[in-house]
Short mmCIF file of C-alpha atoms in Angstrom, two decimals:
data_model
loop_
_atom_site.label_atom_id
_atom_site.label_comp_id
_atom_site.label_asym_id
_atom_site.label_seq_id
_atom_site.Cartn_x
_atom_site.Cartn_y
_atom_site.Cartn_z
CA ASP A 137 121.57 158.59 177.64
CA ILE A 138 121.86 157.32 181.22
CA GLN A 139 122.56 160.14 183.66
CA MET A 140 124.72 159.40 186.70
CA THR A 141 124.30 161.60 189.77
CA GLN A 142 126.80 161.48 192.62
CA SER A 143 126.40 162.87 196.11
CA PRO A 144 127.84 164.62 197.89
CA SER A 145 130.00 166.62 195.49
CA THR A 146 132.44 167.32 198.32
CA LEU A 147 132.90 165.67 201.67
CA SER A 148 135.08 166.66 204.60
CA ALA A 149 136.24 163.84 206.80
CA SER A 150 138.96 162.87 209.23
CA VAL A 151 141.40 159.99 209.11
CA GLY A 152 139.63 156.93 210.48
CA ASP A 153 136.13 158.06 209.51
CA ARG A 154 133.69 155.80 207.70
CA VAL A 155 132.73 157.48 204.43
CA THR A 156 129.91 156.71 202.01
CA ILE A 157 129.44 158.11 198.51
CA THR A 158 126.19 157.60 196.60
CA CYS A 159 125.68 157.26 192.86
CA ARG A 160 122.24 157.18 191.26
CA ALA A 161 121.47 156.17 187.68
CA SER A 162 118.57 157.68 185.72
CA GLN A 163 117.49 154.16 184.71
CA SER A 164 118.39 150.64 185.73
CA ILE A 165 121.95 149.59 184.95
CA SER A 166 121.75 146.24 186.74
CA SER A 167 125.21 145.93 188.35
CA TRP A 168 127.22 147.45 185.50
CA LEU A 169 128.85 150.13 187.59
CA ALA A 170 132.47 150.99 188.32
CA TRP A 171 134.12 153.29 190.86
CA TYR A 172 137.38 155.14 190.18
CA GLN A 173 139.74 157.15 192.35
CA GLN A 174 141.65 160.08 190.90
CA LYS A 175 144.38 162.13 192.54
CA PRO A 176 145.43 165.56 191.21
CA GLY A 177 147.47 165.32 188.03
CA LYS A 178 147.09 161.55 187.87
CA ALA A 179 145.05 159.08 185.85
CA PRO A 180 141.93 157.52 187.34
CA LYS A 181 142.39 154.17 189.07
CA LEU A 182 139.77 151.42 189.04
CA LEU A 183 138.60 150.50 192.54
CA ILE A 184 135.35 148.57 192.12
CA TYR A 185 133.69 146.93 189.10
CA LYS A 186 130.34 145.22 188.66
CA ALA A 187 129.09 147.34 191.57
CA SER A 188 130.72 145.31 194.34
CA SER A 189 133.80 143.47 193.00
CA LEU A 190 137.08 144.75 194.38
CA GLU A 191 139.80 145.28 191.77
CA SER A 192 142.99 143.35 192.44
CA GLY A 193 145.40 145.24 194.69
CA VAL A 194 142.79 147.64 196.06
CA PRO A 195 142.67 147.76 199.89
CA SER A 196 139.77 145.94 201.50
CA ARG A 197 138.61 149.11 203.28
CA PHE A 198 136.95 149.99 199.95
CA SER A 199 133.63 148.32 199.22
CA GLY A 200 130.77 148.82 196.80
CA SER A 201 127.12 147.88 196.91
CA GLY A 202 123.86 148.38 195.10
CA SER A 203 122.08 147.39 191.93
CA GLY A 204 119.50 148.84 189.60
CA THR A 205 119.66 152.60 190.08
CA GLU A 206 121.27 153.18 193.47
CA PHE A 207 124.86 152.43 194.41
CA THR A 208 127.28 153.24 197.20
CA LEU A 209 131.03 153.33 197.64
CA THR A 210 132.12 152.93 201.26
CA ILE A 211 135.55 153.52 202.75
CA SER A 212 135.47 151.82 206.14
CA SER A 213 138.32 153.78 207.71
CA LEU A 214 139.59 156.75 205.72
CA GLN A 215 143.36 156.85 205.32
CA PRO A 216 145.58 159.80 204.33
CA ASP A 217 146.12 158.24 200.90
CA ASP A 218 142.35 158.21 200.28
CA PHE A 219 141.93 161.98 199.98
CA ALA A 220 141.08 162.17 196.29
CA THR A 221 138.17 162.53 193.88
CA TYR A 222 135.91 159.55 193.26
CA TYR A 223 133.84 158.90 190.13
CA CYS A 224 131.19 156.34 189.31
CA GLN A 225 130.65 155.13 185.74
CA GLN A 226 127.91 153.07 184.15
CA TYR A 227 128.92 150.65 181.41
CA LYS A 228 125.56 149.06 180.69
CA SER A 229 124.89 151.06 177.55
CA TYR A 230 126.41 153.58 175.19
CA PRO A 231 127.31 156.34 175.61
CA LEU A 232 129.15 155.33 178.76
CA THR A 233 128.64 158.01 181.39
CA PHE A 234 130.37 159.18 184.56
CA GLY A 235 129.03 160.81 187.65
CA GLY A 236 130.16 164.35 188.39
CA GLY A 237 132.66 163.27 191.04
CA THR A 238 133.00 163.45 194.81
CA LYS A 239 136.02 165.18 196.28
CA ALA A 240 137.11 163.83 199.66
CA GLU A 241 138.87 166.54 201.65
CA ILE A 242 140.66 166.54 204.98
CA LYS A 243 138.52 167.94 207.80
CA GLU B 264 153.36 145.03 183.57
CA VAL B 265 150.41 146.55 181.75
CA GLN B 266 151.23 149.97 180.34
CA VAL B 267 149.46 152.42 178.07
CA GLU B 268 151.07 155.70 177.07
CA GLU B 269 149.49 158.54 175.14
CA SER B 270 151.30 160.99 172.89
CA GLY B 271 150.55 163.63 170.31
CA GLY B 272 148.89 166.33 172.36
CA GLY B 273 149.59 170.01 171.86
CA LEU B 274 148.22 173.39 170.88
CA VAL B 275 145.93 173.58 167.85
CA GLN B 276 143.71 176.30 166.45
CA PRO B 277 139.93 175.99 166.34
CA GLY B 278 138.91 174.13 163.22
CA GLY B 279 142.22 172.29 163.11
CA SER B 280 143.13 168.63 163.39
CA LEU B 281 145.28 166.54 165.67
CA ARG B 282 146.06 162.83 165.94
CA LEU B 283 146.69 161.22 169.30
CA SER B 284 148.46 157.90 169.70
CA CYS B 285 148.48 155.36 172.50
CA ALA B 286 151.18 152.72 172.80
CA ALA B 287 150.24 149.60 174.75
CA SER B 288 152.44 146.94 176.28
CA GLY B 289 152.37 144.15 178.83
CA PHE B 290 149.16 142.53 177.58
CA THR B 291 147.62 141.02 174.45
CA PHE B 292 146.42 144.25 172.90
CA SER B 293 144.43 142.56 170.14
CA ASP B 294 142.15 140.86 172.67
CA HIS B 295 140.92 144.06 174.27
CA TYR B 296 138.47 146.81 173.52
CA MET B 297 140.05 150.24 174.10
CA ASP B 298 138.58 153.56 175.19
CA TRP B 299 139.41 157.24 174.98
CA VAL B 300 138.28 159.38 177.92
CA ARG B 301 138.90 163.10 178.38
CA GLN B 302 138.94 165.59 181.21
CA ALA B 303 138.62 169.32 180.66
CA PRO B 304 140.69 171.49 183.03
CA GLY B 305 139.15 171.39 186.51
CA LYS B 306 136.23 169.26 185.32
CA GLY B 307 135.07 165.65 185.54
CA LEU B 308 135.63 162.68 183.29
CA GLU B 309 133.92 162.40 179.89
CA TRP B 310 133.92 159.20 177.85
CA VAL B 311 134.90 159.94 174.24
CA GLY B 312 134.61 156.61 172.50
CA ARG B 313 135.54 152.97 172.14
CA THR B 314 136.95 150.55 169.62
CA ARG B 315 136.13 146.89 169.82
CA ASN B 316 138.61 144.14 168.96
CA LYS B 317 139.10 142.20 165.72
CA ALA B 318 136.67 139.48 166.85
CA ASN B 319 134.03 142.21 166.91
CA SER B 320 135.07 143.76 163.61
CA TYR B 321 136.84 146.75 165.14
CA THR B 322 133.51 148.53 165.41
CA THR B 323 133.39 151.83 167.27
CA GLU B 324 131.14 153.87 169.54
CA TYR B 325 131.32 157.62 170.16
CA ALA B 326 129.94 160.25 172.47
CA ALA B 327 127.48 162.58 170.76
CA SER B 328 129.78 165.54 171.44
CA VAL B 329 132.51 164.13 169.15
CA LYS B 330 130.60 161.93 166.70
CA GLY B 331 131.38 162.87 163.12
CA ARG B 332 134.50 164.83 164.13
CA PHE B 333 136.62 162.22 165.94
CA THR B 334 137.69 158.81 164.63
CA ILE B 335 139.12 155.99 166.72
CA SER B 336 141.32 153.39 165.05
CA ARG B 337 143.86 150.79 166.07
CA ASP B 338 146.78 148.86 164.65
CA ASP B 339 147.09 145.55 166.45
CA SER B 340 150.41 144.81 164.71
CA LYS B 341 151.85 147.87 166.45
CA ASN B 342 149.90 147.53 169.72
CA SER B 343 148.66 151.04 169.10
CA LEU B 344 145.45 152.99 169.45
CA TYR B 345 144.71 156.29 167.70
CA LEU B 346 142.32 159.20 168.01
CA GLN B 347 141.98 161.41 164.94
CA MET B 348 140.40 164.70 165.95
CA ASP B 349 139.09 167.01 163.23
CA SER B 350 137.12 170.25 163.29
CA LEU B 351 138.39 170.90 166.78
CA LYS B 352 136.54 173.31 169.04
CA THR B 353 137.70 175.23 172.09
CA GLU B 354 135.52 172.94 174.22
CA ASP B 355 137.64 169.96 173.15
CA THR B 356 140.46 171.31 175.31
CA ALA B 357 141.21 168.53 177.78
CA VAL B 358 143.60 165.87 178.94
CA TYR B 359 142.92 162.80 176.80
CA TYR B 360 143.36 159.38 178.37
CA CYS B 361 143.74 156.04 176.63
CA ALA B 362 142.30 153.19 178.69
CA ARG B 363 142.12 149.41 178.39
CA VAL B 364 138.77 147.70 178.76
CA SER B 365 138.89 144.56 180.86
CA VAL B 366 138.52 141.46 178.74
CA VAL B 367 135.37 139.99 180.35
CA LEU B 368 132.44 141.97 178.96
CA PRO B 369 130.55 144.12 179.85
CA ALA B 370 133.63 145.56 181.43
CA ALA B 371 135.08 148.60 183.11
CA THR B 372 138.34 150.25 182.04
CA ASP B 373 141.05 148.76 184.21
CA TYR B 374 144.28 150.46 183.08
CA TRP B 375 144.72 154.09 182.10
CA GLY B 376 147.59 156.05 180.65
CA GLN B 377 148.80 159.29 182.19
CA GLY B 378 147.10 161.38 179.56
CA THR B 379 148.10 163.92 176.94
CA LEU B 380 146.93 167.54 176.97
CA VAL B 381 145.15 168.99 173.95
CA THR B 382 144.63 172.74 173.91
CA VAL B 383 142.38 174.25 171.27
CA SER B 384 142.91 177.99 171.13
CA SER B 385 143.62 180.78 168.69
#
């Protein structure tokens, strides 16, 4: 199975900050990586697919990069609505696997 | 508008069975693969399994933690997805999400339902 490791597990930031979350795969997944945002009590929402493609309707302050085993999700200017938990997921091979999550908290 | 809505969750004893349903609308259900994903209370996301579409013979994939106990099926005539859960364990307690897989493969899951809670407890 491909293991997905996210860091940090928690981040504290202020509105307007630039934030970066890292996701590492235990083996190469090419660009078959997605990023999701989840708010408490809600379903996950797709933000980024194929490592760097922005899902329709997602604000342009979100961006993704990387390939192979190392990936990043960047929020260029953190907004109040962005305080949530973020997950990466590889969909190169079965079983599909998620990272452990990164919770973005208000500083 | 794309919508998926889960139902069928509840309280069940260890060793028992439960069948979850997912009703889809707003898209051509038969074209899409569909996933089940779960989230234990206070924990992260865990992929449960996937069913492919008719063009790919409705074949399925499962996580090792549920293989042999859970069965995913679908009825394209009813735009519905199912998760039959047998031999349930306390560690299966979670919110179960139904999610659509985007049509261009390999693909991420692009629409999720709000989830249904399954509690396995005596």
